[in-house]
Tab-separated table of C-alpha atoms in Angstrom:
chain	number	residue	atom	x	y	z
A	1	VAL	CA	47.551	13.661	-25.640
A	2	LYS	CA	45.450	16.342	-27.289
A	3	LEU	CA	41.707	15.838	-27.020
A	4	GLN	CA	39.237	17.260	-29.505
A	5	GLY	CA	37.923	20.661	-28.465
A	6	GLY	CA	41.312	22.153	-27.665
A	7	ILE	CA	42.100	20.465	-24.363
A	8	ASN	CA	45.781	19.531	-23.994
A	9	MET	CA	46.685	16.832	-21.510
A	10	ASP	CA	49.838	14.906	-20.739
A	11	ARG	CA	49.639	11.123	-21.005
A	12	ARG	CA	49.601	10.535	-17.242
A	13	THR	CA	46.769	12.994	-16.664
A	14	PHE	CA	44.755	11.509	-19.518
A	15	LEU	CA	45.161	7.959	-18.284
A	16	ARG	CA	44.291	8.902	-14.723
A	17	GLY	CA	41.127	10.679	-15.824
A	18	SER	CA	40.067	8.087	-18.378
A	19	THR	CA	40.240	5.204	-15.951
A	20	ALA	CA	38.099	6.987	-13.388
A	21	THR	CA	35.089	8.072	-15.382
A	22	ALA	CA	32.215	6.950	-17.500
A	23	VAL	CA	33.090	6.087	-21.099
A	24	ALA	CA	31.258	6.622	-24.375
A	25	GLY	CA	28.169	4.456	-24.668
A	26	GLY	CA	27.029	4.986	-21.078
A	27	ALA	CA	29.116	2.344	-19.265
A	28	ALA	CA	29.490	3.196	-15.581
A	29	ALA	CA	32.846	3.880	-14.009
A	30	THR	CA	34.005	1.368	-11.426
A	31	SER	CA	35.493	3.901	-9.030
A	32	ALA	CA	34.856	7.421	-7.781
A	33	ILE	CA	36.168	10.013	-10.192
A	34	SER	CA	39.131	12.097	-9.168
A	35	ALA	CA	40.119	15.129	-11.202
A	36	PRO	CA	39.260	15.777	-13.925
A	37	ALA	CA	36.885	13.245	-15.496
A	38	ILE	CA	37.171	12.727	-19.251
A	39	ALA	CA	34.384	11.266	-21.379
A	40	GLN	CA	33.491	11.556	-25.067
A	41	ASN	CA	36.190	14.192	-25.640
A	42	LYS	CA	34.726	16.348	-22.881
A	43	MET	CA	36.063	17.369	-19.508
A	44	GLN	CA	33.765	17.251	-16.490
A	45	LEU	CA	34.974	19.264	-13.514
A	46	LYS	CA	33.852	19.153	-9.898
A	47	MET	CA	33.641	22.463	-8.050
A	48	VAL	CA	33.432	22.304	-4.247
A	49	THR	CA	32.361	25.401	-2.338
A	50	THR	CA	32.552	26.838	1.146
A	51	TRP	CA	28.858	27.777	0.985
A	52	PRO	CA	25.595	25.908	1.450
A	53	LYS	CA	24.232	24.680	-1.866
A	54	ASN	CA	22.523	27.529	-3.782
A	55	PHE	CA	22.852	29.935	-0.863
A	56	PRO	CA	21.810	33.417	-2.106
A	57	GLY	CA	24.693	35.478	-3.446
A	58	LEU	CA	27.548	33.149	-2.572
A	59	GLY	CA	26.258	29.735	-3.574
A	60	THR	CA	24.366	31.113	-6.547
A	61	SER	CA	27.480	32.944	-7.724
A	62	ALA	CA	29.331	29.622	-7.831
A	63	GLU	CA	26.467	28.129	-9.844
A	64	ARG	CA	26.526	31.026	-12.311
A	65	LEU	CA	30.270	30.685	-12.766
A	66	ALA	CA	29.938	26.969	-13.427
A	67	LYS	CA	27.166	27.546	-15.959
A	68	ARG	CA	29.104	30.337	-17.666
A	69	ILE	CA	32.155	28.120	-18.161
A	70	THR	CA	29.984	25.275	-19.416
A	71	ASP	CA	28.077	27.525	-21.817
A	72	MET	CA	31.144	29.376	-23.107
A	73	THR	CA	32.847	26.098	-24.015
A	74	ASP	CA	29.674	24.626	-25.543
A	75	GLY	CA	29.815	21.923	-22.925
A	76	ARG	CA	33.346	20.738	-23.726
A	77	ILE	CA	34.234	21.763	-20.161
A	78	SER	CA	31.258	21.189	-17.899
A	79	VAL	CA	31.332	22.151	-14.230
A	80	LYS	CA	29.188	20.581	-11.510
A	81	VAL	CA	28.882	22.441	-8.223
A	82	PHE	CA	28.858	20.751	-4.823
A	83	GLY	CA	27.870	22.719	-1.739
A	84	SER	CA	29.762	22.563	1.531
A	85	GLY	CA	29.555	19.106	3.042
A	86	GLU	CA	28.459	17.339	-0.142
A	87	ILE	CA	31.968	16.097	-0.929
A	88	VAL	CA	34.101	17.769	1.747
A	89	PRO	CA	33.375	20.172	4.627
A	90	ALA	CA	33.482	23.856	3.751
A	91	LEU	CA	36.893	24.580	5.223
A	92	GLU	CA	38.480	21.594	3.449
A	93	ALA	CA	37.696	22.835	-0.067
A	94	PHE	CA	41.239	24.099	-0.630
A	95	ASP	CA	42.780	20.764	0.367
A	96	ALA	CA	40.322	18.912	-1.850
A	97	VAL	CA	41.488	20.827	-4.914
A	98	SER	CA	45.156	20.711	-3.940
A	99	SER	CA	44.967	16.922	-3.544
A	100	GLU	CA	42.824	16.428	-6.695
A	101	THR	CA	39.767	15.185	-4.820
A	102	ALA	CA	38.036	18.025	-6.664
A	103	ASP	CA	39.019	20.188	-9.621
A	104	MET	CA	37.937	23.652	-8.467
A	105	TYR	CA	36.779	25.478	-5.377
A	106	HIS	CA	34.687	28.583	-4.838
A	107	GLY	CA	35.506	30.148	-1.492
A	108	ALA	CA	37.259	32.840	0.530
A	109	GLU	CA	41.053	32.821	0.675
A	110	TYR	CA	41.182	33.829	4.345
A	111	TYR	CA	39.853	30.376	5.167
A	112	TRP	CA	43.319	29.078	4.199
A	113	GLN	CA	45.362	31.455	6.361
A	114	GLY	CA	46.477	28.482	8.445
A	115	LYS	CA	48.604	27.506	5.441
A	116	SER	CA	49.892	31.031	4.911
A	117	LYS	CA	48.561	34.311	6.216
A	118	ALA	CA	49.396	35.752	2.806
A	119	PHE	CA	46.177	34.164	1.504
A	120	SER	CA	44.073	36.605	3.535
A	121	PHE	CA	45.341	39.534	1.471
A	122	PHE	CA	43.499	38.080	-1.533
A	123	ALA	CA	40.141	38.038	0.264
A	124	ALA	CA	39.893	40.949	2.700
A	125	VAL	CA	42.161	43.053	4.881
A	126	PRO	CA	40.903	45.176	7.808
A	127	TYR	CA	40.882	48.814	6.706
A	128	GLY	CA	42.143	47.627	3.349
A	129	PHE	CA	40.843	47.763	-0.200
A	130	THR	CA	37.294	48.319	-1.369
A	131	ALA	CA	36.091	46.066	-4.173
A	132	GLN	CA	37.230	48.419	-6.910
A	133	GLU	CA	40.601	49.000	-5.249
A	134	MET	CA	41.068	45.261	-4.847
A	135	ASN	CA	40.392	44.708	-8.536
A	136	ALA	CA	42.905	47.433	-9.370
A	137	TRP	CA	45.618	45.817	-7.248
A	138	ILE	CA	44.990	42.290	-8.517
A	139	HIS	CA	44.814	43.194	-12.201
A	140	HIS	CA	47.121	46.211	-12.444
A	141	GLY	CA	49.176	46.392	-9.262
A	142	GLY	CA	50.992	43.061	-9.203
A	143	GLY	CA	48.511	41.255	-6.985
A	144	GLN	CA	47.660	38.437	-9.387
A	145	GLU	CA	51.311	37.567	-9.946
A	146	LEU	CA	51.947	37.271	-6.212
A	147	TRP	CA	48.733	35.289	-5.736
A	148	ASP	CA	49.785	32.889	-8.499
A	149	GLU	CA	53.174	32.384	-6.860
A	150	LEU	CA	51.644	31.780	-3.442
A	151	ALA	CA	48.955	29.343	-4.612
A	152	ALA	CA	51.266	27.444	-6.976
A	153	ASP	CA	53.120	26.016	-3.968
A	154	PHE	CA	49.860	24.230	-3.145
A	155	GLY	CA	49.109	23.165	-6.704
A	156	ILE	CA	46.396	25.757	-7.355
A	157	LYS	CA	45.723	28.502	-9.927
A	158	PRO	CA	43.540	31.251	-8.365
A	159	PHE	CA	41.157	33.851	-9.787
A	160	ALA	CA	38.949	36.563	-8.335
A	161	ALA	CA	35.439	35.285	-9.039
A	162	CYS	CA	32.971	37.062	-6.724
A	163	ASN	CA	32.822	40.157	-4.537
A	164	THR	CA	30.390	41.054	-1.745
A	165	GLY	CA	31.361	44.716	-1.475
A	166	VAL	CA	31.540	46.404	1.937
A	167	GLN	CA	30.345	44.110	4.696
A	168	MET	CA	28.466	44.964	7.879
A	169	GLY	CA	29.994	45.036	11.355
A	170	GLY	CA	27.878	42.146	12.544
A	171	TRP	CA	25.310	40.977	15.087
A	172	PHE	CA	25.683	41.330	18.858
A	173	LYS	CA	23.389	39.962	21.535
A	174	GLN	CA	23.992	43.062	23.663
A	175	PRO	CA	24.602	46.684	22.579
A	176	VAL	CA	28.200	47.827	22.146
A	177	THR	CA	29.060	51.383	23.185
A	178	LYS	CA	32.755	51.103	24.073
A	179	LEU	CA	35.649	48.777	23.333
A	180	GLU	CA	35.396	47.131	26.746
A	181	ASP	CA	31.945	45.818	25.778
A	182	MET	CA	33.603	43.610	23.171
A	183	LYS	CA	36.315	42.131	25.360
A	184	GLY	CA	35.660	38.527	26.339
A	185	LEU	CA	32.905	38.027	23.789
A	186	LYS	CA	32.900	34.848	21.712
A	187	PHE	CA	32.593	36.210	18.193
A	188	ARG	CA	32.650	34.542	14.778
A	189	MET	CA	35.030	36.318	12.395
A	190	PRO	CA	37.572	34.708	10.040
A	191	GLY	CA	40.763	36.047	8.492
A	192	LEU	CA	42.820	39.031	9.566
A	193	GLY	CA	39.684	40.708	10.906
A	194	GLY	CA	39.508	37.934	13.475
A	195	GLU	CA	43.145	38.583	14.356
A	196	VAL	CA	42.274	42.234	15.029
A	197	LEU	CA	39.488	41.233	17.418
A	198	ARG	CA	41.847	38.851	19.211
A	199	GLN	CA	44.220	41.786	19.645
A	200	ILE	CA	41.599	43.636	21.707
A	201	GLY	CA	40.584	40.641	23.831
A	202	VAL	CA	37.746	39.018	21.860
A	203	SER	CA	37.545	35.221	21.800
A	204	VAL	CA	37.403	34.631	18.048
A	205	VAL	CA	35.824	31.591	16.413
A	206	ASN	CA	36.030	30.640	12.730
A	207	LEU	CA	32.900	28.824	11.588
A	208	PRO	CA	31.593	27.936	8.131
A	209	GLY	CA	28.313	29.599	7.194
A	210	GLU	CA	25.984	26.717	7.973
A	211	ASP	CA	27.297	26.465	11.551
A	212	ILE	CA	26.765	30.104	12.507
A	213	PHE	CA	23.022	30.150	13.273
A	214	PRO	CA	23.006	27.081	15.559
A	215	SER	CA	26.120	28.349	17.354
A	216	LEU	CA	24.514	31.760	17.911
A	217	GLN	CA	21.263	30.131	18.994
A	218	SER	CA	22.930	27.767	21.466
A	219	GLY	CA	25.117	30.460	23.004
A	220	ASN	CA	28.364	28.969	21.767
A	221	ILE	CA	29.045	32.414	20.281
A	222	ASP	CA	27.866	35.830	21.478
A	223	GLY	CA	27.906	37.482	18.081
A	224	THR	CA	28.833	37.090	14.478
A	225	GLU	CA	29.546	38.797	11.227
A	226	TRP	CA	28.581	37.110	7.998
A	227	VAL	CA	28.285	39.251	4.883
A	228	GLY	CA	25.600	41.914	4.708
A	229	PRO	CA	21.842	42.426	4.890
A	230	TRP	CA	20.922	40.213	1.921
A	231	ASN	CA	22.818	37.171	3.194
A	232	ASP	CA	22.189	37.909	6.869
A	233	LEU	CA	18.448	38.032	6.239
A	234	ALA	CA	18.648	34.657	4.489
A	235	PHE	CA	20.368	33.100	7.512
A	236	GLY	CA	17.785	34.568	9.902
A	237	PHE	CA	20.104	36.012	12.531
A	238	TYR	CA	17.351	38.497	13.434
A	239	LYS	CA	15.486	35.603	15.073
A	240	ILE	CA	18.149	35.484	17.784
A	241	THR	CA	19.387	39.059	18.176
A	242	LYS	CA	18.143	42.462	17.067
A	243	HIS	CA	21.411	44.418	17.386
A	244	TYR	CA	22.975	44.917	13.950
A	245	TYR	CA	26.087	47.077	13.561
A	246	TRP	CA	27.726	49.010	10.749
A	247	PRO	CA	30.208	49.653	9.233
A	248	GLY	CA	32.436	46.600	9.036
A	249	MET	CA	36.150	47.339	9.296
A	250	HIS	CA	37.148	43.765	8.595
A	251	GLU	CA	35.924	43.189	5.023
A	252	PRO	CA	35.628	46.403	2.995
A	253	GLY	CA	35.403	44.665	-0.374
A	254	THR	CA	35.646	40.932	0.061
A	255	THR	CA	36.987	39.038	-2.924
A	256	LEU	CA	35.898	35.423	-3.209
A	257	SER	CA	37.853	33.140	-5.435
A	258	CYS	CA	37.854	30.287	-7.851
A	259	GLY	CA	40.850	28.029	-7.313
A	260	ILE	CA	41.653	25.437	-9.971
A	261	ASN	CA	43.928	22.449	-9.562
A	262	LYS	CA	47.096	23.610	-11.302
A	263	GLU	CA	47.724	20.376	-13.165
A	264	THR	CA	44.208	20.597	-14.532
A	265	TRP	CA	44.722	24.287	-15.370
A	266	ASP	CA	47.966	23.552	-17.193
A	267	SER	CA	46.184	20.920	-19.280
A	268	PHE	CA	43.858	23.495	-20.845
A	269	SER	CA	44.516	25.061	-24.224
A	270	ASP	CA	45.264	28.782	-24.292
A	271	SER	CA	41.773	29.484	-25.620
A	272	ASP	CA	40.115	27.549	-22.797
A	273	LYS	CA	42.300	29.301	-20.238
A	274	ALA	CA	41.136	32.628	-21.677
A	275	ILE	CA	37.512	31.507	-21.486
A	276	ILE	CA	37.781	30.483	-17.821
A	277	GLU	CA	39.613	33.685	-16.896
A	278	ALA	CA	36.935	35.741	-18.662
A	279	ALA	CA	34.156	33.787	-16.947
A	280	CYS	CA	35.688	34.449	-13.528
A	281	GLY	CA	36.072	38.157	-14.311
A	282	ALA	CA	32.493	38.456	-15.513
A	283	GLU	CA	31.136	36.761	-12.403
A	284	ASN	CA	33.321	38.903	-10.165
A	285	ASN	CA	31.637	42.010	-11.616
A	286	ASN	CA	28.151	40.509	-11.737
A	287	SER	CA	28.188	39.354	-8.127
A	288	LEU	CA	29.293	42.768	-6.827
A	289	ALA	CA	26.461	44.377	-8.772
A	290	GLU	CA	23.986	41.899	-7.308
A	291	PHE	CA	25.064	42.469	-3.705
A	292	ASN	CA	24.847	46.236	-4.189
A	293	ALA	CA	21.417	45.879	-5.771
A	294	ARG	CA	19.930	43.686	-3.047
A	295	ASN	CA	21.496	44.780	0.231
A	296	ASN	CA	19.455	47.911	0.906
A	297	ASP	CA	16.105	46.205	0.243
A	298	ALA	CA	17.123	43.419	2.615
A	299	LEU	CA	18.201	45.957	5.232
A	300	GLN	CA	14.802	47.663	5.082
A	301	THR	CA	13.133	44.287	5.523
A	302	LEU	CA	15.246	43.577	8.597
A	303	ILE	CA	14.390	46.943	10.117
A	304	ASN	CA	10.741	47.295	9.137
A	305	GLU	CA	9.532	43.705	9.270
A	306	HIS	CA	11.778	42.107	11.866
A	307	ASP	CA	12.372	45.018	14.275
A	308	VAL	CA	16.131	44.917	13.899
A	309	GLN	CA	17.919	47.835	15.559
A	310	LEU	CA	20.588	49.279	13.293
A	311	HIS	CA	23.525	50.784	15.206
A	312	LYS	CA	26.524	52.716	13.945
A	313	MET	CA	29.670	51.509	15.663
A	314	PRO	CA	31.120	54.456	17.635
A	315	ASP	CA	34.012	56.234	15.940
A	316	GLU	CA	36.208	55.805	19.009
A	317	ILE	CA	35.874	52.024	18.758
A	318	MET	CA	36.644	52.139	15.047
A	319	LYS	CA	39.787	54.180	15.690
A	320	GLN	CA	40.956	51.711	18.336
A	321	LEU	CA	40.268	48.818	15.993
A	322	GLY	CA	42.233	50.663	13.313
A	323	GLU	CA	45.256	50.876	15.604
A	324	ALA	CA	44.967	47.171	16.382
A	325	ALA	CA	44.636	46.409	12.660
A	326	GLY	CA	47.890	48.213	11.935
A	327	ASP	CA	49.678	46.098	14.559
A	328	VAL	CA	48.190	42.888	13.162
A	329	MET	CA	49.224	43.774	9.626
A	330	ALA	CA	52.806	44.539	10.672
A	331	ASP	CA	53.044	41.263	12.595
A	332	THR	CA	51.575	39.327	9.691
A	333	ALA	CA	54.302	40.590	7.376
A	334	LYS	CA	56.921	38.846	9.528
A	335	GLU	CA	55.596	35.344	8.843
A	336	ASP	CA	57.734	34.463	5.817
A	337	ASP	CA	59.174	35.890	2.607
A	338	ILE	CA	56.085	35.524	0.412
A	339	THR	CA	53.819	37.064	3.070
A	340	LYS	CA	56.240	39.968	3.496
A	341	ARG	CA	56.283	40.610	-0.254
A	342	VAL	CA	52.487	40.391	-0.526
A	343	TYR	CA	52.146	42.748	2.432
A	344	GLN	CA	54.575	45.257	0.932
A	345	SER	CA	52.860	45.210	-2.448
A	346	TYR	CA	49.453	45.596	-0.795
A	347	MET	CA	50.526	48.479	1.425
A	348	ASP	CA	52.337	50.316	-1.365
A	349	PHE	CA	49.265	50.087	-3.571
A	350	ARG	CA	46.982	51.055	-0.677
A	351	LYS	CA	48.698	54.458	-0.495
A	352	LYS	CA	47.874	55.091	-4.149
A	353	ALA	CA	44.340	53.734	-3.832
A	354	VAL	CA	43.504	55.826	-0.771
A	355	ALA	CA	44.881	58.983	-2.385
A	356	TRP	CA	42.794	58.492	-5.519
A	357	SER	CA	39.621	57.298	-3.773
A	358	LYS	CA	39.587	60.444	-1.626
A	359	ARG	CA	39.449	62.547	-4.788
A	360	ALA	CA	37.197	60.177	-6.720
A	361	GLU	CA	34.517	58.016	-5.008
A	362	GLN	CA	34.791	59.634	-1.578
A	363	GLY	CA	34.894	63.128	-3.014
A	364	TYR	CA	31.877	62.491	-5.188
A	365	MET	CA	29.886	60.843	-2.391
A	366	ASN	CA	30.556	63.817	-0.148
A	367	ILE	CA	29.083	66.260	-2.659
A	368	ARG	CA	26.190	63.926	-3.457
A	369	ASP	CA	25.319	63.985	0.239
A	370	LEU	CA	25.023	67.792	0.341
A	371	PRO	CA	21.516	69.082	1.185
A	372	PHE	CA	19.962	69.972	-2.180
A	373	ASP	CA	16.696	69.027	-3.844
A	374	TYR	CA	17.084	66.156	-6.312
A	375	SER	CA	13.586	64.721	-6.061
């Protein structure tokens, strides 16, 4: 079946959608819609997220992406966003899209590392890529092709759709001066970063965003990372602890993703596929710009209005964490063939990225930091 507006669908997909949605004239559907809903030659998609509804930066990025897709298709493909818990819990967003309970998700791939640790490489790797390096690998280093192969086994087509930039080290209830101070702590950190902390004796907990504050408040965890000053201010962690650490080794340029049910993706015309890909790319750039624009103002608010103590994590700790990260990465590569190939591609490209970044961004930042008058 080919619907007006350029949407191609096979007969089974069309019949499934058409029997589960409202029809022209306003008649109500008799059952909950699955994926996707078709009405009046339009496609209505449900996006589930791993973030609280409209949460600054993350939730609002999902909303912008949904609006951009809707606007760029003149409403032929409309996207409605559901925050974590509205349809499924945050950490079940992937399964919801894979099983066609929802059409799209907006989330972080390391939340799915229980399915394959290879997913974490497409979100954040300890001592790995910055945002710009990640974009280079995904778009020009073979990353997207590997990501497509990995996600296709679960019925999903993935895109980079948001980036937080470099994240902070996190919040601790007590100061940290040596590695031993971290051992035994209950700390919230997902992905491969969490695996690094486990390596040094930290009790790691993976919690969705909305569960972090009450867990920190109740003492169920002793510390947490989240994103950075803008988002951390919004969650109010400063109300519980004043010790805020930088830099974060675990997420140096965190890519967040839009995953689309692959059967739904395959039903789109080439032009609509191009529109959705462009919308994801635009939001990936826009979100990174927004985080970079807002983080320093939020950090000053935390320090000057909420008496937060900003600490630099000692270099010796960072070196020890770097050694642990190398061990974790090598172990991760042994999981299965796809993880090994993703790891190898990532590490090969990392050598190139590090070599260039030293001459480019790092080199420039070093000279910009020289003591000269630029007032």
